[in-house]
Amino acid sequence: MKVYYATMTGNAESLASTLVKKTEDMSLDAELVNLDDVLTEDLKEVQTAVFIVSTWGEGEPPDDAEPFWEDLEFSKSRLENLRYSVFGLGDSGYAEFNGFAKVLDARLQAMGAVPVIPRVDADIDYDDDFDSWEASVFSVFSQQDSKSFEGAV
């Protein structure tokens, strides 16, 4: 499983690191990756992934996700092999609450990727939302048979 993150303040990276550490403790295989190091073509080789992303300003991606988003937004690639989930970190005080998480999820689906856990749009106090989402991630993604993903949403 790939654990992708994009952050401005470090919260998304911290949560992603925590998730990867827990996968190691459970003898599961996960890799922590900053979206700054990813292009759409890289996703074509991935079968399972989670995206932990923050939204910046009025719905924009964080700086470290801008090149990835620009590539993904205009890509003609298909991602039918990708099973994923998105956890968004935002602030409901902004008009475009979790804007980047929402557009990322929509774009991945438009490219054929399949969400196996519904996107979570977490607010400033995200601990409970993350704990619940993380439990779902371990439940779904720890299963070895990719057929177990069908209909998981």
mmCIF file of N, CA and C in Angstrom, residues 41-152:
data_model
loop_
_atom_site.group_PDB
_atom_site.id
_atom_site.type_symbol
_atom_site.label_atom_id
_atom_site.label_comp_id
_atom_site.label_asym_id
_atom_site.label_seq_id
_atom_site.Cartn_x
_atom_site.Cartn_y
_atom_site.Cartn_z
ATOM 1 N N GLU A 41 1.637 8.974 -13.954
ATOM 2 C CA GLU A 41 2.147 7.699 -14.475
ATOM 3 C C GLU A 41 2.556 6.753 -13.346
ATOM 4 N N ASP A 42 3.038 7.307 -12.237
ATOM 5 C CA ASP A 42 3.429 6.483 -11.090
ATOM 6 C C ASP A 42 2.226 5.726 -10.519
ATOM 7 N N LEU A 43 1.055 6.344 -10.561
ATOM 8 C CA LEU A 43 -0.144 5.728 -9.990
ATOM 9 C C LEU A 43 -0.627 4.534 -10.805
ATOM 10 N N LYS A 44 -0.240 4.467 -12.066
ATOM 11 C CA LYS A 44 -0.679 3.359 -12.912
ATOM 12 C C LYS A 44 -0.130 2.021 -12.420
ATOM 13 N N GLU A 45 0.956 2.053 -11.660
ATOM 14 C CA GLU A 45 1.580 0.825 -11.143
ATOM 15 C C GLU A 45 1.107 0.471 -9.735
ATOM 16 N N VAL A 46 0.256 1.298 -9.145
ATOM 17 C CA VAL A 46 -0.167 1.125 -7.756
ATOM 18 C C VAL A 46 -1.543 0.456 -7.725
ATOM 19 N N GLN A 47 -1.699 -0.515 -6.825
ATOM 20 C CA GLN A 47 -2.990 -1.186 -6.686
ATOM 21 C C GLN A 47 -3.789 -0.671 -5.494
ATOM 22 N N THR A 48 -3.109 -0.374 -4.390
ATOM 23 C CA THR A 48 -3.795 0.127 -3.205
ATOM 24 C C THR A 48 -3.079 1.357 -2.680
ATOM 25 N N ALA A 49 -3.880 2.375 -2.331
ATOM 26 C CA ALA A 49 -3.285 3.626 -1.864
ATOM 27 C C ALA A 49 -4.260 4.376 -0.972
ATOM 28 N N VAL A 50 -3.692 5.144 -0.080
ATOM 29 C CA VAL A 50 -4.467 6.121 0.668
ATOM 30 C C VAL A 50 -3.801 7.475 0.461
ATOM 31 N N PHE A 51 -4.633 8.502 0.461
ATOM 32 C CA PHE A 51 -4.175 9.872 0.288
ATOM 33 C C PHE A 51 -4.602 10.645 1.529
ATOM 34 N N ILE A 52 -3.636 11.209 2.231
ATOM 35 C CA ILE A 52 -3.914 12.051 3.386
ATOM 36 C C ILE A 52 -3.455 13.445 2.987
ATOM 37 N N VAL A 53 -4.428 14.330 2.743
ATOM 38 C CA VAL A 53 -4.107 15.622 2.150
ATOM 39 C C VAL A 53 -4.798 16.761 2.889
ATOM 40 N N SER A 54 -4.103 17.855 2.963
ATOM 41 C CA SER A 54 -4.705 19.062 3.508
ATOM 42 C C SER A 54 -5.127 19.960 2.353
ATOM 43 N N THR A 55 -5.951 20.924 2.684
ATOM 44 C CA THR A 55 -6.371 21.940 1.729
ATOM 45 C C THR A 55 -5.798 23.259 2.206
ATOM 46 N N TRP A 56 -5.359 24.065 1.276
ATOM 47 C CA TRP A 56 -4.723 25.329 1.611
ATOM 48 C C TRP A 56 -5.515 26.472 1.011
ATOM 49 N N GLY A 57 -5.577 27.590 1.740
ATOM 50 C CA GLY A 57 -6.250 28.776 1.220
ATOM 51 C C GLY A 57 -7.711 28.497 0.930
ATOM 52 N N GLU A 58 -8.141 28.842 -0.247
ATOM 53 C CA GLU A 58 -9.543 28.677 -0.634
ATOM 54 C C GLU A 58 -9.742 27.439 -1.507
ATOM 55 N N GLY A 59 -9.317 26.297 -1.000
ATOM 56 C CA GLY A 59 -9.563 25.043 -1.682
ATOM 57 C C GLY A 59 -8.409 24.516 -2.512
ATOM 58 N N GLU A 60 -7.253 25.169 -2.454
ATOM 59 C CA GLU A 60 -6.112 24.756 -3.266
ATOM 60 C C GLU A 60 -5.343 23.611 -2.614
ATOM 61 N N PRO A 61 -4.578 22.900 -3.445
ATOM 62 C CA PRO A 61 -3.692 21.878 -2.872
ATOM 63 C C PRO A 61 -2.540 22.555 -2.147
ATOM 64 N N PRO A 62 -1.944 21.878 -1.196
ATOM 65 C CA PRO A 62 -0.741 22.413 -0.560
ATOM 66 C C PRO A 62 0.378 22.540 -1.603
ATOM 67 N N ASP A 63 1.369 23.346 -1.304
ATOM 68 C CA ASP A 63 2.466 23.579 -2.248
ATOM 69 C C ASP A 63 3.107 22.286 -2.734
ATOM 70 N N ASP A 64 3.284 21.322 -1.824
ATOM 71 C CA ASP A 64 3.966 20.080 -2.227
ATOM 72 C C ASP A 64 3.121 19.195 -3.139
ATOM 73 N N ALA A 65 1.845 19.517 -3.325
ATOM 74 C CA ALA A 65 0.989 18.722 -4.211
ATOM 75 C C ALA A 65 0.668 19.428 -5.527
ATOM 76 N N GLU A 66 1.086 20.669 -5.686
ATOM 77 C CA GLU A 66 0.734 21.410 -6.904
ATOM 78 C C GLU A 66 1.210 20.740 -8.192
ATOM 79 N N PRO A 67 2.491 20.322 -8.294
ATOM 80 C CA PRO A 67 2.908 19.663 -9.544
ATOM 81 C C PRO A 67 2.133 18.368 -9.806
ATOM 82 N N PHE A 68 1.903 17.574 -8.765
ATOM 83 C CA PHE A 68 1.124 16.351 -8.901
ATOM 84 C C PHE A 68 -0.282 16.672 -9.398
ATOM 85 N N TRP A 69 -0.936 17.645 -8.777
ATOM 86 C CA TRP A 69 -2.306 17.984 -9.146
ATOM 87 C C TRP A 69 -2.387 18.483 -10.591
ATOM 88 N N GLU A 70 -1.467 19.331 -10.987
ATOM 89 C CA GLU A 70 -1.470 19.831 -12.366
ATOM 90 C C GLU A 70 -1.330 18.680 -13.359
ATOM 91 N N ASP A 71 -0.475 17.722 -13.050
ATOM 92 C CA ASP A 71 -0.290 16.555 -13.916
ATOM 93 C C ASP A 71 -1.559 15.700 -13.935
ATOM 94 N N LEU A 72 -2.118 15.422 -12.766
ATOM 95 C CA LEU A 72 -3.303 14.573 -12.661
ATOM 96 C C LEU A 72 -4.513 15.224 -13.337
ATOM 97 N N GLU A 73 -4.660 16.507 -13.137
ATOM 98 C CA GLU A 73 -5.819 17.230 -13.650
ATOM 99 C C GLU A 73 -5.943 17.148 -15.174
ATOM 100 N N PHE A 74 -4.812 17.128 -15.869
ATOM 101 C CA PHE A 74 -4.831 17.148 -17.330
ATOM 102 C C PHE A 74 -4.425 15.816 -17.969
ATOM 103 N N SER A 75 -4.169 14.823 -17.148
ATOM 104 C CA SER A 75 -3.734 13.530 -17.659
ATOM 105 C C SER A 75 -4.876 12.794 -18.377
ATOM 106 N N LYS A 76 -4.516 12.077 -19.404
ATOM 107 C CA LYS A 76 -5.471 11.222 -20.127
ATOM 108 C C LYS A 76 -5.362 9.770 -19.657
ATOM 109 N N SER A 77 -4.498 9.507 -18.685
ATOM 110 C CA SER A 77 -4.280 8.146 -18.187
ATOM 111 C C SER A 77 -5.539 7.583 -17.544
ATOM 112 N N ARG A 78 -5.608 6.255 -17.521
ATOM 113 C CA ARG A 78 -6.673 5.539 -16.835
ATOM 114 C C ARG A 78 -6.058 4.837 -15.630
ATOM 115 N N LEU A 79 -6.794 4.800 -14.542
ATOM 116 C CA LEU A 79 -6.273 4.224 -13.294
ATOM 117 C C LEU A 79 -7.202 3.132 -12.760
ATOM 118 N N GLU A 80 -7.702 2.273 -13.639
ATOM 119 C CA GLU A 80 -8.654 1.244 -13.237
ATOM 120 C C GLU A 80 -8.105 0.258 -12.208
ATOM 121 N N ASN A 81 -6.810 0.105 -12.119
ATOM 122 C CA ASN A 81 -6.221 -0.848 -11.168
ATOM 123 C C ASN A 81 -6.068 -0.280 -9.760
ATOM 124 N N LEU A 82 -6.310 1.008 -9.596
ATOM 125 C CA LEU A 82 -6.082 1.664 -8.314
ATOM 126 C C LEU A 82 -7.317 1.587 -7.425
ATOM 127 N N ARG A 83 -7.125 1.066 -6.212
ATOM 128 C CA ARG A 83 -8.134 1.055 -5.155
ATOM 129 C C ARG A 83 -7.594 1.977 -4.073
ATOM 130 N N TYR A 84 -8.433 2.915 -3.609
ATOM 131 C CA TYR A 84 -7.893 3.979 -2.766
ATOM 132 C C TYR A 84 -8.921 4.521 -1.776
ATOM 133 N N SER A 85 -8.432 5.400 -0.907
ATOM 134 C CA SER A 85 -9.267 6.220 -0.047
ATOM 135 C C SER A 85 -8.563 7.548 0.186
ATOM 136 N N VAL A 86 -9.368 8.573 0.461
ATOM 137 C CA VAL A 86 -8.844 9.916 0.714
ATOM 138 C C VAL A 86 -9.280 10.371 2.097
ATOM 139 N N PHE A 87 -8.319 10.879 2.869
ATOM 140 C CA PHE A 87 -8.606 11.533 4.144
ATOM 141 C C PHE A 87 -8.188 12.987 3.993
ATOM 142 N N GLY A 88 -9.166 13.889 4.101
ATOM 143 C CA GLY A 88 -8.890 15.310 3.931
ATOM 144 C C GLY A 88 -8.835 16.044 5.258
ATOM 145 N N LEU A 89 -7.855 16.920 5.356
ATOM 146 C CA LEU A 89 -7.723 17.793 6.523
ATOM 147 C C LEU A 89 -8.076 19.205 6.095
ATOM 148 N N GLY A 90 -9.035 19.805 6.786
ATOM 149 C CA GLY A 90 -9.456 21.140 6.400
ATOM 150 C C GLY A 90 -9.929 21.953 7.587
ATOM 151 N N ASP A 91 -10.489 23.091 7.253
ATOM 152 C CA ASP A 91 -11.011 24.025 8.246
ATOM 153 C C ASP A 91 -12.361 24.490 7.728
ATOM 154 N N SER A 92 -13.425 24.121 8.436
ATOM 155 C CA SER A 92 -14.774 24.449 7.974
ATOM 156 C C SER A 92 -15.054 25.946 7.984
ATOM 157 N N GLY A 93 -14.133 26.731 8.497
ATOM 158 C CA GLY A 93 -14.272 28.180 8.447
ATOM 159 C C GLY A 93 -14.033 28.757 7.064
ATOM 160 N N TYR A 94 -13.513 27.934 6.152
ATOM 161 C CA TYR A 94 -13.257 28.381 4.780
ATOM 162 C C TYR A 94 -14.394 27.925 3.864
ATOM 163 N N ALA A 95 -14.653 28.716 2.839
ATOM 164 C CA ALA A 95 -15.745 28.413 1.900
ATOM 165 C C ALA A 95 -15.535 27.077 1.194
ATOM 166 N N GLU A 96 -14.320 26.769 0.837
ATOM 167 C CA GLU A 96 -14.020 25.523 0.132
ATOM 168 C C GLU A 96 -13.438 24.498 1.101
ATOM 169 N N PHE A 97 -14.247 24.119 2.077
ATOM 170 C CA PHE A 97 -13.838 23.160 3.099
ATOM 171 C C PHE A 97 -13.373 21.865 2.447
ATOM 172 N N ASN A 98 -12.129 21.480 2.717
ATOM 173 C CA ASN A 98 -11.528 20.268 2.166
ATOM 174 C C ASN A 98 -11.599 20.225 0.640
ATOM 175 N N GLY A 99 -11.455 21.372 0.036
ATOM 176 C CA GLY A 99 -11.567 21.485 -1.419
ATOM 177 C C GLY A 99 -10.624 20.572 -2.175
ATOM 178 N N PHE A 100 -9.358 20.495 -1.752
ATOM 179 C CA PHE A 100 -8.412 19.653 -2.480
ATOM 180 C C PHE A 100 -8.760 18.178 -2.347
ATOM 181 N N ALA A 101 -9.136 17.744 -1.150
ATOM 182 C CA ALA A 101 -9.515 16.330 -0.967
ATOM 183 C C ALA A 101 -10.700 15.978 -1.862
ATOM 184 N N LYS A 102 -11.648 16.873 -1.983
ATOM 185 C CA LYS A 102 -12.837 16.614 -2.795
ATOM 186 C C LYS A 102 -12.498 16.513 -4.285
ATOM 187 N N VAL A 103 -11.696 17.454 -4.791
ATOM 188 C CA VAL A 103 -11.374 17.405 -6.225
ATOM 189 C C VAL A 103 -10.440 16.239 -6.536
ATOM 190 N N LEU A 104 -9.547 15.903 -5.606
ATOM 191 C CA LEU A 104 -8.670 14.746 -5.795
ATOM 192 C C LEU A 104 -9.496 13.473 -5.906
ATOM 193 N N ASP A 105 -10.416 13.286 -4.988
ATOM 194 C CA ASP A 105 -11.283 12.106 -5.004
ATOM 195 C C ASP A 105 -12.083 12.044 -6.298
ATOM 196 N N ALA A 106 -12.674 13.144 -6.696
ATOM 197 C CA ALA A 106 -13.478 13.173 -7.927
ATOM 198 C C ALA A 106 -12.620 12.874 -9.155
ATOM 199 N N ARG A 107 -11.417 13.432 -9.202
ATOM 200 C CA ARG A 107 -10.550 13.222 -10.372
ATOM 201 C C ARG A 107 -10.090 11.764 -10.449
ATOM 202 N N LEU A 108 -9.720 11.175 -9.319
ATOM 203 C CA LEU A 108 -9.311 9.769 -9.322
ATOM 204 C C LEU A 108 -10.449 8.882 -9.830
ATOM 205 N N GLN A 109 -11.663 9.149 -9.377
ATOM 206 C CA GLN A 109 -12.810 8.360 -9.840
ATOM 207 C C GLN A 109 -13.044 8.559 -11.335
ATOM 208 N N ALA A 110 -12.903 9.792 -11.806
ATOM 209 C CA ALA A 110 -13.095 10.066 -13.232
ATOM 210 C C ALA A 110 -12.077 9.325 -14.090
ATOM 211 N N MET A 111 -10.931 9.010 -13.512
ATOM 212 C CA MET A 111 -9.875 8.298 -14.234
ATOM 213 C C MET A 111 -10.003 6.783 -14.083
ATOM 214 N N GLY A 112 -11.063 6.335 -13.415
ATOM 215 C CA GLY A 112 -11.326 4.914 -13.298
ATOM 216 C C GLY A 112 -10.896 4.270 -11.994
ATOM 217 N N ALA A 113 -10.238 5.016 -11.114
ATOM 218 C CA ALA A 113 -9.844 4.468 -9.819
ATOM 219 C C ALA A 113 -11.103 4.226 -8.977
ATOM 220 N N VAL A 114 -11.014 3.266 -8.072
ATOM 221 C CA VAL A 114 -12.178 2.858 -7.287
ATOM 222 C C VAL A 114 -11.956 3.195 -5.812
ATOM 223 N N PRO A 115 -12.819 4.065 -5.253
ATOM 224 C CA PRO A 115 -12.712 4.341 -3.815
ATOM 225 C C PRO A 115 -13.280 3.169 -3.026
ATOM 226 N N VAL A 116 -12.500 2.610 -2.127
ATOM 227 C CA VAL A 116 -12.968 1.467 -1.349
ATOM 228 C C VAL A 116 -13.378 1.846 0.070
ATOM 229 N N ILE A 117 -13.027 3.044 0.468
ATOM 230 C CA ILE A 117 -13.468 3.611 1.737
ATOM 231 C C ILE A 117 -13.895 5.036 1.406
ATOM 232 N N PRO A 118 -15.082 5.450 1.816
ATOM 233 C CA PRO A 118 -15.519 6.805 1.491
ATOM 234 C C PRO A 118 -14.544 7.868 2.006
ATOM 235 N N ARG A 119 -14.408 8.931 1.217
ATOM 236 C CA ARG A 119 -13.557 10.062 1.607
ATOM 237 C C ARG A 119 -14.053 10.631 2.933
ATOM 238 N N VAL A 120 -13.119 11.025 3.774
ATOM 239 C CA VAL A 120 -13.441 11.701 5.024
ATOM 240 C C VAL A 120 -12.970 13.133 4.913
ATOM 241 N N ASP A 121 -13.874 14.071 5.202
ATOM 242 C CA ASP A 121 -13.553 15.490 5.219
ATOM 243 C C ASP A 121 -13.482 15.936 6.670
ATOM 244 N N ALA A 122 -12.284 15.887 7.233
ATOM 245 C CA ALA A 122 -12.098 16.190 8.649
ATOM 246 C C ALA A 122 -11.878 17.683 8.863
ATOM 247 N N ASP A 123 -12.354 18.160 9.986
ATOM 248 C CA ASP A 123 -12.195 19.558 10.375
ATOM 249 C C ASP A 123 -10.958 19.689 11.267
ATOM 250 N N ILE A 124 -10.803 20.815 11.884
ATOM 251 C CA ILE A 124 -9.613 21.114 12.691
ATOM 252 C C ILE A 124 -9.380 20.059 13.776
ATOM 253 N N ASP A 125 -10.441 19.632 14.437
ATOM 254 C CA ASP A 125 -10.327 18.571 15.450
ATOM 255 C C ASP A 125 -10.560 17.232 14.756
ATOM 256 N N TYR A 126 -9.496 16.669 14.214
ATOM 257 C CA TYR A 126 -9.607 15.524 13.304
ATOM 258 C C TYR A 126 -9.294 14.175 13.943
ATOM 259 N N ASP A 127 -8.892 14.143 15.198
ATOM 260 C CA ASP A 127 -8.421 12.901 15.810
ATOM 261 C C ASP A 127 -9.441 11.763 15.733
ATOM 262 N N ASP A 128 -10.686 12.015 16.121
ATOM 263 C CA ASP A 128 -11.697 10.950 16.098
ATOM 264 C C ASP A 128 -11.985 10.496 14.674
ATOM 265 N N ASP A 129 -12.076 11.466 13.754
ATOM 266 C CA ASP A 129 -12.303 11.110 12.348
ATOM 267 C C ASP A 129 -11.163 10.255 11.815
ATOM 268 N N PHE A 130 -9.946 10.624 12.164
ATOM 269 C CA PHE A 130 -8.798 9.855 11.678
ATOM 270 C C PHE A 130 -8.787 8.453 12.265
ATOM 271 N N ASP A 131 -9.048 8.330 13.549
ATOM 272 C CA ASP A 131 -9.052 7.011 14.184
ATOM 273 C C ASP A 131 -10.071 6.080 13.522
ATOM 274 N N SER A 132 -11.242 6.591 13.228
ATOM 275 C CA SER A 132 -12.284 5.787 12.584
ATOM 276 C C SER A 132 -11.885 5.413 11.160
ATOM 277 N N TRP A 133 -11.374 6.387 10.402
ATOM 278 C CA TRP A 133 -10.944 6.136 9.021
ATOM 279 C C TRP A 133 -9.785 5.143 9.001
ATOM 280 N N GLU A 134 -8.833 5.323 9.908
ATOM 281 C CA GLU A 134 -7.682 4.433 9.976
ATOM 282 C C GLU A 134 -8.117 2.995 10.246
ATOM 283 N N ALA A 135 -9.088 2.802 11.119
ATOM 284 C CA ALA A 135 -9.596 1.457 11.392
ATOM 285 C C ALA A 135 -10.185 0.843 10.123
ATOM 286 N N SER A 136 -10.883 1.647 9.338
ATOM 287 C CA SER A 136 -11.425 1.168 8.057
ATOM 288 C C SER A 136 -10.316 0.804 7.091
ATOM 289 N N VAL A 137 -9.279 1.620 7.062
ATOM 290 C CA VAL A 137 -8.129 1.347 6.187
ATOM 291 C C VAL A 137 -7.524 -0.013 6.535
ATOM 292 N N PHE A 138 -7.289 -0.254 7.801
ATOM 293 C CA PHE A 138 -6.693 -1.532 8.197
ATOM 294 C C PHE A 138 -7.628 -2.698 7.911
ATOM 295 N N SER A 139 -8.908 -2.492 8.097
ATOM 296 C CA SER A 139 -9.863 -3.556 7.835
ATOM 297 C C SER A 139 -9.896 -3.930 6.358
ATOM 298 N N VAL A 140 -9.934 -2.925 5.487
ATOM 299 C CA VAL A 140 -10.069 -3.174 4.052
ATOM 300 C C VAL A 140 -8.742 -3.521 3.401
ATOM 301 N N PHE A 141 -7.716 -2.717 3.643
ATOM 302 C CA PHE A 141 -6.464 -2.887 2.923
ATOM 303 C C PHE A 141 -5.573 -4.007 3.456
ATOM 304 N N SER A 142 -5.877 -4.518 4.629
ATOM 305 C CA SER A 142 -5.069 -5.627 5.129
ATOM 306 C C SER A 142 -5.474 -6.950 4.482
ATOM 307 N N GLN A 143 -6.609 -6.951 3.808
ATOM 308 C CA GLN A 143 -7.044 -8.164 3.116
ATOM 309 C C GLN A 143 -6.193 -8.351 1.864
ATOM 310 N N GLN A 144 -5.690 -9.529 1.667
ATOM 311 C CA GLN A 144 -4.764 -9.793 0.565
ATOM 312 C C GLN A 144 -5.461 -9.907 -0.785
ATOM 313 N N ASP A 145 -6.681 -10.372 -0.833
ATOM 314 C CA ASP A 145 -7.376 -10.638 -2.084
ATOM 315 C C ASP A 145 -8.011 -9.359 -2.600
ATOM 316 N N SER A 146 -7.577 -8.860 -3.756
ATOM 317 C CA SER A 146 -8.115 -7.615 -4.280
ATOM 318 C C SER A 146 -9.606 -7.698 -4.570
ATOM 319 N N LYS A 147 -10.150 -8.898 -4.716
ATOM 320 C CA LYS A 147 -11.577 -9.030 -4.930
ATOM 321 C C LYS A 147 -12.355 -8.600 -3.701
ATOM 322 N N SER A 148 -11.698 -8.585 -2.544
ATOM 323 C CA SER A 148 -12.371 -8.160 -1.329
ATOM 324 C C SER A 148 -12.700 -6.676 -1.367
ATOM 325 N N PHE A 149 -12.088 -5.930 -2.290
ATOM 326 C CA PHE A 149 -12.350 -4.502 -2.387
ATOM 327 C C PHE A 149 -13.669 -4.213 -3.080
ATOM 328 N N GLU A 150 -14.166 -5.143 -3.878
ATOM 329 C CA GLU A 150 -15.367 -4.877 -4.650
ATOM 330 C C GLU A 150 -16.543 -4.590 -3.723
ATOM 331 N N GLY A 151 -17.188 -3.464 -3.969
ATOM 332 C CA GLY A 151 -18.362 -3.084 -3.189
ATOM 333 C C GLY A 151 -18.064 -2.636 -1.784
ATOM 334 N N ALA A 152 -16.824 -2.303 -1.478
ATOM 335 C CA ALA A 152 -16.481 -1.925 -0.109
ATOM 336 C C ALA A 152 -16.999 -0.555 0.283
#
